[in-house]
Amino acid sequence: MGHQVTIKDIAKQLNVSVATVSRALRDLPDIHPDTKKLVLDLAKEWDYQPNLLATSLVKSKTKTLGIIVPDLGYYFFSTVIKHIEEAAIKAGYSLLITQTQESYERELTNIQNLSRGQVDGIIISLSRETSNFEHLTRLQRRGIPLVFFDRNCEDIQASKVMVDNEQSAYEAVKHLIENGCKRIAFLAGPKNVSVSNQRRLGYIHALEEAGLSVDPSLILHSDYYQDTARSQTHLLMQSDNRPDGILVVSDRLAIGVLTALKELKIRVPEDVKMVSFNNEPICQVISPTITSVSQPLDEIGRISVELLLAQIEQKTGESIPKVEVLKTNLVVRESSTKRN
Amino acid sequence: MGHQVTIKDIAKQLNVSVATVSRALRDLPDIHPDTKKLVLDLAKEWDYQPNLLATSLVKSKTKTLGIIVPDLGYYFFSTVIKHIEEAAIKAGYSLLITQTQESYERELTNIQNLSRGQVDGIIISLSRETSNFEHLTRLQRRGIPLVFFDRNCEDIQASKVMVDNEQSAYEAVKHLIENGCKRIAFLAGPKNVSVSNQRRLGYIHALEEAGLSVDPSLILHSDYYQDTARSQTHLLMQSDNRPDGILVVSDRLAIGVLTALKELKIRVPEDVKMVSFNNEPICQVISPTITSVSQPLDEIGRISVELLLAQIEQKTGESIPKVEVLKTNLVVRESSTKRN
DNA sequence: GTGAAAGCGCTAACAG
DNA sequence: CTGTTAGCGCTTTCAC
């Protein structure tokens, strides 16, 4: 072959100017029906495909949204992306999806790449390692629209789509208390992730409201590995004053907890009750089924796009960063309720 | 702000030509150290970012690989992509990830988009719906490098990375037979997916070799929904001559099968034994743990990139399409073996 | 209706 | 060492 067919090739063949071809292809007015037909037919015959890079370059917009998530392997992220994509397509945009694998370095290079003219705006959920936010403020200074979802940076003024983590943790713990738990542990995620901190607040709030003491030794930080949760549970359960309820920051970790409890022959929910977050499909197939906080993944995706497009397509000078806080929903299953 | 800083802005400010700036930025020889320093300093100060579209346009290569998969929500695909990304980054390439949601239409538009100059080549796993392959041959005619993995098209000459589906199904069924199964059903996936057909061959091969009859009523095609597997299992188990072993085309469907069996109070593995494909993490946390065929996801990813880059970066005229067939590994767990 | 020309941001000869 | 020129493929005035 050699090279792709261009507008120029068609123009030459038809003895017209490239401008004319361009007009025909884009269905603009002011073109003779015959010329147009000629162009379209040849374009079809030659399987002409417009070069998006060229178009984007001259229009200085790409009709593409950049997505940065920690890990596509997480149900949460792949599902949100599915809904982001749906909304984007509907609005005539494509997606450029990247992942950081929870690495700050990778986040840096991804941001940089995307900000080199590849996308009109970026939707991001921060890596676990990220505690320096200069790369993000730099983006904003350069005028590149940015929307956070889930894992955000509290200090940055930007559009954000969050769930009410504090409230959902509060409700989860309250649920445990109502089911008889007196001593509730919290397996939190990594320490510097905003989501964990917000949930801790809700956890504490519920305990205090019920007149239960907050025991710092019952709050354990960790990574996102199942095995860490497993060993932490072992430790937790070997103390003399062991918990009768556990709030776990994610379903993944919850499975680590269940594994440990099974090893220790501690029954769930009879001896210990558990609630976790995300409501992944696995919650309903594992035994015992897991009570989990369900997040509105469709809305998170849809609204992220909405807020980003609002910035991108703003006709009117400024756009105020808008923060959406969505409600969650506790899905009660076996792991937290008495067997009947 | 208005617009991004360009090479021209820097040139103007420093009273040099854009060529000089370009040289300095790209660390080319033939440039005075002082000029270079001047340029680099200003570029840093102004947070200059090269426009990738412009570079790609002039070089007519993007250093980006397009990825098309049916669904990022599948463990198989998100994990393969993780390894594709690793290999790509190592080779200096970025990824443009898209998904079809198993829709032929979406595959069409994704292919088209990517082929409009956005990527140097494409790695694809076909959608379930795809039975017309013109969009792919058209790609090839236009000289755009293409590599298939997992779900491929047998009739197209192209580089492919596959696993030995026939052999792995053969081994899986043989394993069931060795564990006492006499009447083995096969929950295959969608009918027109190459993977399913290959596995069916292996299934039949193992039965015939053991002198067991092949009963067509034991081979059930379906979609990829857990619930379909569940209802199919109900049907299967209500026949008078029900199976004592089931080969399931994916772990997802296997969970549907387990659900149905639990509802029917049929014990696994005592009454029925089961083997499935993919070896997702869930296999080891569900009860009973699932015997499953593990695929070399890292190699699939790595080799896909390798074969694609071989085509992209070929110096020497032609490149022969290369088909890699990788070995799988049966991971034996509770669902297929006698309890002790 | 159509064409010529300029330009998006950058690279790549080719002079000097 | 540095500048000039042309051009990647396309859109967009502005003439005619």
XYZ file of C-alpha atoms (C1' of nucleotides) in Angstrom:
712
model
C 0.000 0.000 0.000
C 2.422 2.604 1.186
C 0.221 5.363 2.539
C -3.355 6.073 3.480
C -5.624 7.814 1.022
C -5.806 11.548 1.657
C -8.080 14.323 0.652
C -5.380 15.380 -1.738
C -5.374 12.081 -3.595
C -9.066 12.380 -4.147
C -8.762 16.004 -5.249
C -6.096 15.149 -7.772
C -8.024 12.238 -9.213
C -11.159 14.324 -9.596
C -9.417 17.495 -10.728
C -10.923 19.568 -7.990
C -9.370 21.373 -5.065
C -8.848 19.862 -1.659
C -11.228 22.435 -0.254
C -13.993 21.074 -2.408
C -13.288 17.540 -1.336
C -13.263 18.602 2.265
C -16.626 20.278 1.845
C -18.170 17.300 0.159
C -16.919 14.918 2.791
C -18.246 17.014 5.609
C -21.593 17.568 4.007
C -21.255 21.333 3.942
C -23.575 23.519 1.859
C -22.355 25.401 -1.207
C -21.370 22.406 -3.197
C -22.780 21.035 -6.386
C -24.665 17.774 -5.851
C -22.782 16.176 -8.724
C -19.351 17.095 -7.414
C -20.384 15.879 -4.043
C -21.516 12.547 -5.357
C -18.300 12.154 -7.295
C -16.239 12.780 -4.185
C -18.278 10.558 -1.918
C -18.238 7.698 -4.385
C -14.506 7.822 -4.830
C -13.964 8.177 -1.110
C -15.977 5.055 -0.580
C -14.265 3.166 -3.338
C -10.846 4.045 -2.012
C -11.919 3.492 1.582
C -10.863 6.978 2.527
C -10.532 7.639 6.259
C -9.986 11.185 7.478
C -6.858 11.661 9.535
C -8.063 12.521 13.011
C -4.718 13.941 14.027
C -4.845 16.504 11.266
C -8.392 17.490 12.074
C -7.680 17.754 15.761
C -4.592 19.789 15.101
C -6.347 22.408 13.067
C -9.423 22.510 15.259
C -7.368 22.277 18.397
C -9.806 19.913 19.924
C -9.768 16.160 19.792
C -13.247 15.076 20.813
C -11.503 12.640 23.102
C -11.628 12.401 26.883
C -8.697 11.080 28.855
C -9.372 8.633 31.658
C -6.881 7.795 34.379
C -7.680 5.096 36.917
C -5.527 3.129 39.342
C -6.386 -0.323 38.032
C -8.725 -1.636 35.365
C -8.820 -4.938 37.202
C -11.044 -3.462 39.897
C -14.732 -3.978 39.375
C -15.363 -0.465 40.583
C -13.209 1.205 37.955
C -14.006 -0.968 34.985
C -17.690 -0.507 35.661
C -17.482 3.240 36.088
C -15.526 3.409 32.842
C -18.227 1.462 31.100
C -20.688 4.155 32.070
C -18.286 6.952 31.288
C -17.899 5.491 27.831
C -21.623 5.289 27.328
C -22.098 8.937 28.188
C -19.080 9.998 26.158
C -20.196 8.198 23.033
C -23.614 9.732 23.349
C -21.978 13.145 23.360
C -19.780 12.340 20.397
C -16.575 11.782 22.307
C -14.097 8.918 22.397
C -12.119 7.724 25.380
C -8.417 7.385 25.902
C -8.163 5.038 28.850
C -5.010 4.700 30.922
C -4.182 3.116 34.247
C -1.547 3.908 36.831
C -1.295 0.550 38.575
C -1.410 2.601 41.773
C 1.944 4.151 40.886
C 2.591 7.869 41.282
C 5.225 7.740 38.564
C 2.781 6.236 36.137
C 0.193 8.821 37.045
C 2.707 11.513 36.253
C 3.582 10.159 32.844
C -0.033 9.439 31.999
C -1.094 12.951 32.890
C 1.758 14.357 30.918
C 1.007 12.277 27.872
C -2.651 13.109 27.855
C -1.911 16.774 28.337
C 0.173 16.887 25.212
C -2.798 17.625 23.038
C -4.299 14.167 22.987
C -7.498 14.936 24.852
C -9.887 17.781 25.545
C -10.119 17.007 29.231
C -9.311 14.431 31.868
C -11.297 12.336 34.324
C -9.111 10.943 37.046
C -9.151 8.800 40.147
C -5.865 9.164 41.963
C -3.311 6.448 42.558
C -2.837 5.250 46.085
C 0.707 6.596 46.157
C -0.225 10.109 45.136
C 0.390 12.626 47.881
C 1.994 15.361 45.831
C -0.478 17.161 43.622
C 1.615 19.532 41.569
C 1.047 17.614 38.375
C -2.639 18.297 38.791
C -2.436 21.972 39.617
C -0.089 22.379 36.669
C -2.754 20.837 34.465
C -5.294 23.282 35.751
C -2.966 26.218 35.261
C -2.610 25.181 31.663
C -6.358 25.325 31.356
C -6.983 21.651 30.813
C -10.392 20.628 32.163
C -10.191 18.116 34.982
C -12.715 16.067 36.917
C -11.984 13.839 39.898
C -14.017 10.858 40.928
C -13.761 8.586 43.949
C -10.172 9.145 44.998
C -9.701 12.864 44.902
C -7.535 15.588 46.352
C -9.353 17.633 48.927
C -7.108 20.649 48.521
C -7.682 21.116 44.832
C -10.522 23.241 43.571
C -12.040 21.197 40.786
C -15.149 19.402 39.730
C -15.549 16.173 41.652
C -17.895 13.239 41.737
C -17.874 11.556 45.100
C -20.071 9.369 47.209
C -20.906 10.261 50.756
C -18.254 8.058 52.268
C -18.709 9.361 55.773
C -22.426 8.812 55.730
C -22.163 5.342 54.214
C -19.621 4.215 56.793
C -21.847 5.671 59.459
C -24.811 3.684 58.229
C -22.786 0.520 57.870
C -21.515 0.702 61.428
C -24.924 1.655 62.729
C -26.260 -1.451 61.024
C -23.649 -3.577 62.784
C -24.532 -2.023 66.118
C -28.209 -2.661 65.547
C -27.324 -6.262 64.930
C -25.699 -6.521 68.299
C -22.069 -5.631 67.726
C -20.364 -3.900 70.632
C -16.777 -3.870 69.538
C -16.265 -3.002 65.901
C -12.981 -2.965 64.043
C -12.252 -0.992 60.894
C -9.969 -2.355 58.225
C -9.214 0.893 56.446
C -7.304 1.119 53.202
C -4.057 2.992 52.653
C -3.644 5.879 55.014
C -3.393 8.785 52.587
C -6.375 7.909 50.461
C -9.155 10.421 51.017
C -11.833 7.770 50.791
C -10.443 5.883 53.791
C -10.291 8.978 55.915
C -13.848 9.949 55.160
C -15.057 6.496 56.041
C -13.159 6.580 59.284
C -15.058 9.690 60.285
C -18.368 7.973 59.707
C -17.173 4.928 61.601
C -16.224 7.022 64.615
C -19.401 9.027 64.438
C -21.573 5.915 64.608
C -19.622 4.492 67.528
C -19.813 7.678 69.522
C -23.464 8.119 68.836
C -24.093 4.641 70.244
C -21.965 5.369 73.270
C -19.305 2.876 72.250
C -15.679 3.746 72.820
C -13.335 4.284 69.895
C -10.370 1.984 70.310
C -7.480 3.041 68.036
C -6.111 -0.481 68.096
C -9.204 -1.535 66.193
C -8.456 0.752 63.257
C -5.994 -0.885 60.905
C -4.520 0.687 57.798
C -3.176 -1.397 54.961
C -2.692 -1.716 51.245
C -5.301 -3.192 48.939
C -4.052 -6.755 49.051
C -6.268 -9.557 50.157
C -3.428 -11.226 51.961
C -2.685 -8.224 54.109
C -6.289 -8.177 55.229
C -5.980 -11.833 56.013
C -2.972 -11.429 58.277
C -4.401 -8.328 59.899
C -7.510 -10.305 60.742
C -5.400 -13.000 62.328
C -3.745 -10.420 64.545
C -7.031 -8.782 65.361
C -8.629 -12.051 66.382
C -5.756 -13.195 68.519
C -6.018 -10.253 70.887
C -7.855 -11.032 74.145
C -10.526 -8.515 73.522
C -11.404 -9.360 70.002
C -14.011 -7.556 67.905
C -17.489 -8.877 67.221
C -17.922 -6.735 64.119
C -15.699 -5.586 61.272
C -16.099 -2.807 58.773
C -13.918 -3.459 55.738
C -12.992 -0.829 53.203
C -13.512 -3.041 50.157
C -15.000 -6.368 49.154
C -11.584 -7.578 48.052
C -10.206 -7.104 51.508
C -13.389 -8.562 52.951
C -12.586 -11.810 51.226
C -9.196 -11.814 52.898
C -10.988 -11.323 56.180
C -13.351 -14.201 55.511
C -10.441 -16.435 54.582
C -8.720 -15.664 57.874
C -11.884 -16.200 59.891
C -12.447 -19.534 58.205
C -8.901 -20.543 59.077
C -9.514 -19.541 62.661
C -12.832 -21.383 62.720
C -14.577 -18.203 63.683
C -18.096 -18.191 62.322
C -19.634 -15.374 60.314
C -22.065 -13.928 61.222
C -22.515 -15.882 64.477
C -19.226 -14.891 66.118
C -18.284 -11.892 64.037
C -20.348 -9.743 61.719
C -18.944 -7.957 58.713
C -19.848 -5.186 56.283
C -17.718 -4.002 53.391
C -17.773 -1.570 50.484
C -18.401 -1.771 46.724
C -21.009 -4.465 46.446
C -19.064 -6.392 43.833
C -20.859 -9.313 42.215
C -18.801 -11.678 44.304
C -20.689 -10.533 47.403
C -23.693 -12.560 46.425
C -21.963 -15.738 45.350
C -19.548 -16.248 48.180
C -20.594 -17.968 51.359
C -21.580 -16.279 53.567
C -22.932 -13.635 51.208
C -21.493 -10.262 52.070
C -23.342 -7.193 53.267
C -21.847 -4.347 51.285
C -22.247 -0.681 50.481
C -23.366 -0.245 46.919
C -22.228 2.823 45.013
C -24.117 4.333 42.073
C -21.515 3.426 39.453
C -23.695 4.504 36.570
C -24.250 7.939 38.027
C -20.614 8.371 38.923
C -19.709 7.712 35.297
C -22.464 9.757 33.795
C -21.952 12.787 36.006
C -18.179 12.735 35.599
C -18.649 13.127 31.883
C -21.297 15.743 32.398
C -19.074 17.888 34.586
C -16.130 17.490 32.266
C -18.102 18.412 29.167
C -19.503 21.401 31.018
C -15.956 22.671 31.342
C -14.883 21.726 27.843
C -17.852 23.094 26.035
C -18.444 26.127 28.170
C -19.356 28.993 25.941
C -19.450 31.485 28.760
C -16.037 32.317 30.118
C -15.803 30.822 33.547
C -17.244 27.593 34.935
C -17.494 27.043 38.635
C -16.079 23.711 39.786
C -18.994 21.620 40.887
C -18.811 18.885 43.478
C -21.429 16.164 43.346
C -21.839 13.922 46.355
C -23.908 10.844 45.625
C -25.799 8.598 47.962
C -24.916 4.982 48.556
C -27.059 2.065 49.490
C -26.372 -0.633 52.062
C -27.177 -4.056 50.664
C -27.787 -6.339 53.609
C -26.832 -10.014 53.254
C -25.782 -12.894 55.463
C -22.441 -11.645 56.751
C -24.009 -9.075 59.041
C -27.310 -10.581 60.150
C -28.325 -13.348 62.474
C -28.958 -16.698 60.818
C -32.557 -17.832 60.971
C -4.433 31.223 29.688
C -5.915 30.857 26.256
C -3.588 28.450 24.535
C -0.813 26.025 25.252
C 2.767 27.152 24.928
C 4.262 26.232 21.564
C 7.713 25.967 20.159
C 6.989 29.198 18.363
C 6.296 31.104 21.554
C 9.621 30.021 22.893
C 11.403 30.876 19.657
C 9.926 34.342 19.608
C 10.789 35.044 23.204
C 14.376 33.926 22.704
C 14.808 35.434 19.270
C 15.808 32.162 17.700
C 14.152 30.016 15.065
C 11.680 27.299 15.812
C 14.125 24.812 14.348
C 16.642 25.710 16.998
C 14.099 25.332 19.731
C 13.032 21.997 18.327
C 16.638 20.826 18.300
C 17.296 21.915 21.832
C 14.150 20.258 23.102
C 14.939 16.976 21.417
C 18.512 16.943 22.580
C 19.912 16.851 19.042
C 23.570 17.570 18.356
C 24.676 20.679 16.519
C 23.436 23.163 19.018
C 25.289 25.555 21.230
C 25.135 24.550 24.890
C 24.145 28.060 25.878
C 21.261 28.261 23.430
C 20.168 24.881 24.539
C 20.168 25.856 28.167
C 18.224 28.984 27.394
C 15.568 27.006 25.582
C 15.302 24.262 28.163
C 15.048 26.721 30.999
C 12.301 28.691 29.375
C 10.474 25.519 28.361
C 10.529 24.420 31.952
C 9.476 27.784 33.267
C 6.574 27.960 30.877
C 5.733 24.296 31.379
C 5.999 23.626 27.686
C 4.512 20.356 26.481
C 5.090 19.224 22.910
C 1.932 18.663 20.916
C 1.840 14.960 20.194
C -0.656 15.368 17.403
C 1.684 17.619 15.484
C 4.637 15.309 15.961
C 2.640 12.272 14.969
C 1.294 14.036 11.943
C 4.663 14.919 10.559
C 6.284 11.632 11.471
C 3.220 9.701 10.427
C 3.527 7.453 13.380
C 1.960 7.862 16.760
C 3.873 5.523 19.044
C 0.495 4.382 20.235
C -1.077 0.939 20.032
C -4.828 0.516 19.777
C -6.469 -2.144 21.910
C -9.961 -3.477 21.298
C -11.520 -5.915 23.748
C -15.090 -7.037 24.335
C -15.318 -5.990 27.974
C -12.891 -4.495 30.449
C -14.980 -5.965 33.239
C -13.683 -9.429 32.490
C -10.719 -10.495 34.527
C -9.201 -12.108 31.476
C -9.150 -8.938 29.399
C -8.201 -6.448 32.068
C -5.315 -8.659 33.091
C -4.062 -9.224 29.564
C -4.220 -5.468 29.016
C -2.160 -4.910 32.096
C 0.566 -7.025 30.564
C 0.151 -5.495 27.139
C 0.634 -2.120 28.737
C 3.772 -3.221 30.513
C 5.346 -4.460 27.307
C 4.207 -1.416 25.362
C 5.632 1.053 27.839
C 8.903 -0.791 27.830
C 9.034 -0.354 24.063
C 8.153 3.316 24.252
C 4.540 2.990 23.202
C 1.287 4.168 24.762
C -2.046 2.417 24.653
C -5.396 3.542 23.363
C -7.805 1.152 25.016
C -11.349 0.650 23.755
C -14.069 -1.874 24.432
C -16.915 -3.134 22.298
C -19.267 -4.373 25.017
C -19.627 -7.444 22.795
C -21.305 -5.330 20.134
C -20.405 -5.654 16.462
C -21.466 -2.080 15.837
C -19.127 -0.836 18.513
C -16.318 -2.927 17.127
C -16.887 -1.329 13.752
C -16.741 2.218 15.048
C -13.781 1.478 17.294
C -11.803 -0.020 14.443
C -12.688 2.888 12.249
C -11.717 5.444 14.824
C -8.409 3.847 15.564
C -7.651 3.480 11.889
C -7.993 7.178 11.326
C -4.385 7.800 12.156
C -4.630 7.450 15.902
C -2.484 4.349 16.301
C 0.357 2.511 14.619
C -1.314 -0.863 14.961
C -4.147 -2.713 16.625
C -4.444 -5.615 19.022
C -7.924 -7.049 19.040
C -10.090 -9.709 20.604
C -13.334 -9.972 18.696
C -16.790 -9.229 20.023
C -19.159 -12.111 20.471
C -21.450 -10.757 17.782
C -18.791 -10.488 15.121
C -19.367 -12.875 12.253
C -18.634 -10.527 9.388
C -14.966 -9.723 9.048
C -14.805 -7.147 6.294
C -13.840 -4.382 8.657
C -10.739 -6.368 9.505
C -9.693 -7.274 5.997
C -10.187 -3.653 5.040
C -7.789 -2.695 7.799
C -5.236 -5.109 6.479
C -5.659 -3.886 2.930
C -4.902 -0.415 4.174
C -1.692 -1.763 5.619
C -2.518 -1.265 9.275
C -0.759 -3.871 11.432
C -3.162 -6.148 13.268
C -2.799 -8.830 15.914
C -5.561 -11.047 17.248
C -5.627 -12.641 20.651
C -8.046 -15.093 22.215
C -11.141 -14.544 20.102
C -9.906 -14.531 16.554
C -11.091 -15.102 13.022
C -9.816 -18.345 11.592
C -10.168 -17.218 8.006
C -7.985 -14.177 8.281
C -4.274 -14.390 7.700
C -2.771 -12.389 10.511
C -0.585 -12.640 13.556
C -2.440 -14.302 16.382
C -1.829 -15.189 19.988
C -3.954 -18.080 21.079
C -3.995 -20.772 23.684
C -4.417 -24.381 22.764
C -8.118 -24.459 23.491
C -8.655 -27.892 22.064
C -5.869 -29.404 24.090
C -6.935 -27.696 27.306
C -10.530 -28.846 26.953
C -9.215 -32.313 26.212
C -7.168 -32.321 29.391
C -9.991 -30.924 31.458
C -12.400 -33.608 30.311
C -9.787 -36.308 30.704
C -9.336 -35.122 34.266
C -13.065 -35.442 34.881
C -13.074 -38.926 33.426
C -10.155 -39.937 35.574
C -12.127 -38.768 38.550
C -14.951 -41.089 37.691
C -17.252 -39.088 35.464
C -19.105 -41.090 32.828
C -21.538 -38.569 31.463
C -20.064 -35.156 30.943
C -21.921 -32.075 29.794
C -20.363 -29.052 28.110
C -21.675 -25.568 28.737
C -20.175 -23.869 25.711
C -20.277 -20.149 25.131
C -21.868 -18.406 22.176
C -21.957 -20.561 19.109
C -19.927 -18.471 16.683
C -17.002 -17.760 18.966
C -13.932 -19.624 17.778
C -12.805 -20.370 21.298
C -15.963 -22.344 22.058
C -15.655 -24.425 18.928
C -12.070 -25.328 19.612
C -12.930 -26.392 23.114
C -15.760 -28.506 21.855
C -13.330 -30.444 19.693
C -11.146 -31.201 22.691
C -14.186 -32.193 24.702
C -15.303 -34.653 22.039
C -11.819 -35.988 21.564
C -11.457 -36.862 25.242
C -14.857 -38.566 25.350
C -14.188 -40.671 22.287
C -10.774 -41.634 23.495
C -12.308 -42.947 26.700
C -14.969 -44.801 24.774
C -17.750 -42.583 26.075
C -20.538 -41.610 23.723
C -20.983 -38.021 22.648
C -24.523 -36.958 23.469
C -25.464 -33.756 21.607
C -28.098 -32.977 24.223
C -25.253 -32.498 26.673
C -23.675 -29.701 24.674
C -25.374 -26.405 25.436
C -24.609 -23.081 23.796
C -25.403 -19.809 25.487
C -24.383 -16.243 26.031
C -21.965 -15.168 28.737
C -24.542 -14.493 31.422
C -24.396 -16.256 34.729
C -28.141 -16.559 34.839
C -28.337 -18.376 31.539
C -25.877 -20.930 32.852
C -28.021 -21.250 35.921
C -31.200 -22.042 34.028
C -29.396 -24.326 31.620
C -28.084 -26.261 34.567
C -31.583 -26.610 35.947
C -32.748 -28.096 32.648
C -29.729 -30.334 32.422
C -30.260 -31.732 35.894
C -33.945 -32.344 35.493
C -33.468 -34.803 32.638
C -33.655 -38.460 33.695
C -30.179 -39.224 32.591
C -28.374 -36.340 34.153
C -24.633 -35.678 33.868
C -22.123 -36.446 36.572
C -19.573 -33.983 35.215
C -19.709 -30.544 33.625
C -17.159 -28.659 31.593
C -17.943 -24.944 31.665
C -16.524 -22.453 29.240
C -15.784 -19.768 31.830
C -15.588 -19.266 35.573
C -18.394 -16.738 35.396
C -20.736 -19.303 33.971
C -19.376 -21.866 36.406
C -20.698 -19.729 39.224
C -24.119 -19.796 37.619
C -23.824 -23.565 37.492
C -22.865 -23.765 41.160
C -25.789 -21.552 42.091
C -28.198 -23.834 40.276
C -26.711 -26.956 41.804
C -26.987 -25.454 45.252
C -30.633 -24.670 44.595
C -31.183 -28.240 43.489
C -29.322 -29.568 46.509
C -26.956 -31.396 44.232
C -23.556 -31.670 45.851
C -20.281 -30.690 44.185
C -18.092 -32.655 43.770
C -19.900 -35.646 45.313
C -22.810 -35.799 42.856
C -21.437 -33.726 40.019
C -17.894 -32.644 39.226
C -17.036 -29.451 37.428
C -14.124 -27.851 35.599
C -14.134 -24.405 34.020
C -11.859 -21.977 32.208
C -9.882 -18.848 33.122
C -8.815 -19.516 36.670
C -10.122 -16.200 37.940
C -9.249 -15.307 41.504
C -12.773 -16.142 42.534
C -12.040 -19.825 41.884
C -10.088 -20.077 45.069
C -12.389 -18.166 47.370
C -15.720 -19.650 46.479
C -16.928 -22.852 48.067
C -16.320 -25.368 46.656
C -13.142 -24.003 45.134
C -13.222 -24.396 41.380
C -10.912 -26.477 39.221
C -10.087 -24.249 36.302
C -7.869 -23.950 33.251
C -5.312 -21.233 33.759
C -4.125 -19.259 30.772
C -0.736 -17.519 30.564
C -2.126 -13.994 30.627
C 1.268 -12.394 30.932
C 2.571 -14.175 27.855
C -0.542 -13.469 25.862
C -0.049 -9.777 26.542
C 3.673 -9.729 26.016
C 3.623 -11.720 22.788
C 0.729 -9.748 21.331
C 2.821 -6.622 21.639
C 5.858 -8.397 20.307
C 4.068 -9.568 17.182
C 2.488 -6.188 16.616
C 5.753 -4.305 16.974
C 7.379 -6.781 14.626
C 4.938 -5.657 11.976
C 5.130 -1.981 12.825
C 8.849 -1.710 13.049
C 9.749 -4.119 10.298
C 12.625 -2.729 8.375
C 12.607 -5.500 5.833
C 9.671 -5.364 3.492
C 7.402 -8.216 4.321
C 6.584 -9.815 7.642
C 4.982 -13.207 7.764
C 1.964 -13.405 10.032
C 2.970 -15.486 12.981
C 0.578 -17.554 15.048
C 1.584 -18.353 18.601
C -0.289 -21.083 20.423
C 0.383 -21.089 24.138
C -0.023 -23.842 26.650
C -2.528 -23.755 29.472
C -2.418 -25.287 32.874
C -5.186 -27.127 34.694
C -5.418 -25.979 38.301
C -7.117 -28.728 40.246
C -9.292 -27.758 43.211
C -12.283 -29.102 45.099
C -14.967 -28.926 42.420
C -13.563 -31.841 40.470
C -12.004 -34.136 43.031
C -13.337 -36.476 45.657
C -13.570 -35.058 49.162
C -11.225 -36.669 51.629
C -19.949 26.646 -6.424
C -15.116 26.407 -6.335
C -10.130 27.441 -5.733
C -6.002 29.632 -3.620
C -3.694 30.501 0.389
C -2.715 30.480 5.108
C -2.108 27.985 9.119
C -2.705 24.213 13.228
C 2.480 22.690 15.852
C 5.978 20.312 14.654
C 10.083 17.989 11.907
C 13.402 17.628 8.280
C 16.271 18.728 4.629
C 19.204 22.223 2.993
C 21.759 26.423 3.100
C 24.701 29.324 5.119
C 25.845 26.139 15.057
C 21.533 28.403 13.215
C 17.830 29.944 10.043
C 14.848 29.152 5.948
C 11.734 26.448 3.614
C 8.592 22.948 2.779
C 5.265 19.952 4.282
C 2.444 16.241 7.422
C -3.505 16.233 6.309
C -6.848 18.940 7.159
C -9.967 23.344 7.794
C -10.986 28.000 6.993
C -11.150 32.542 5.297
C -11.497 35.147 1.261
C -11.624 35.834 -3.505
C -13.586 34.847 -7.923
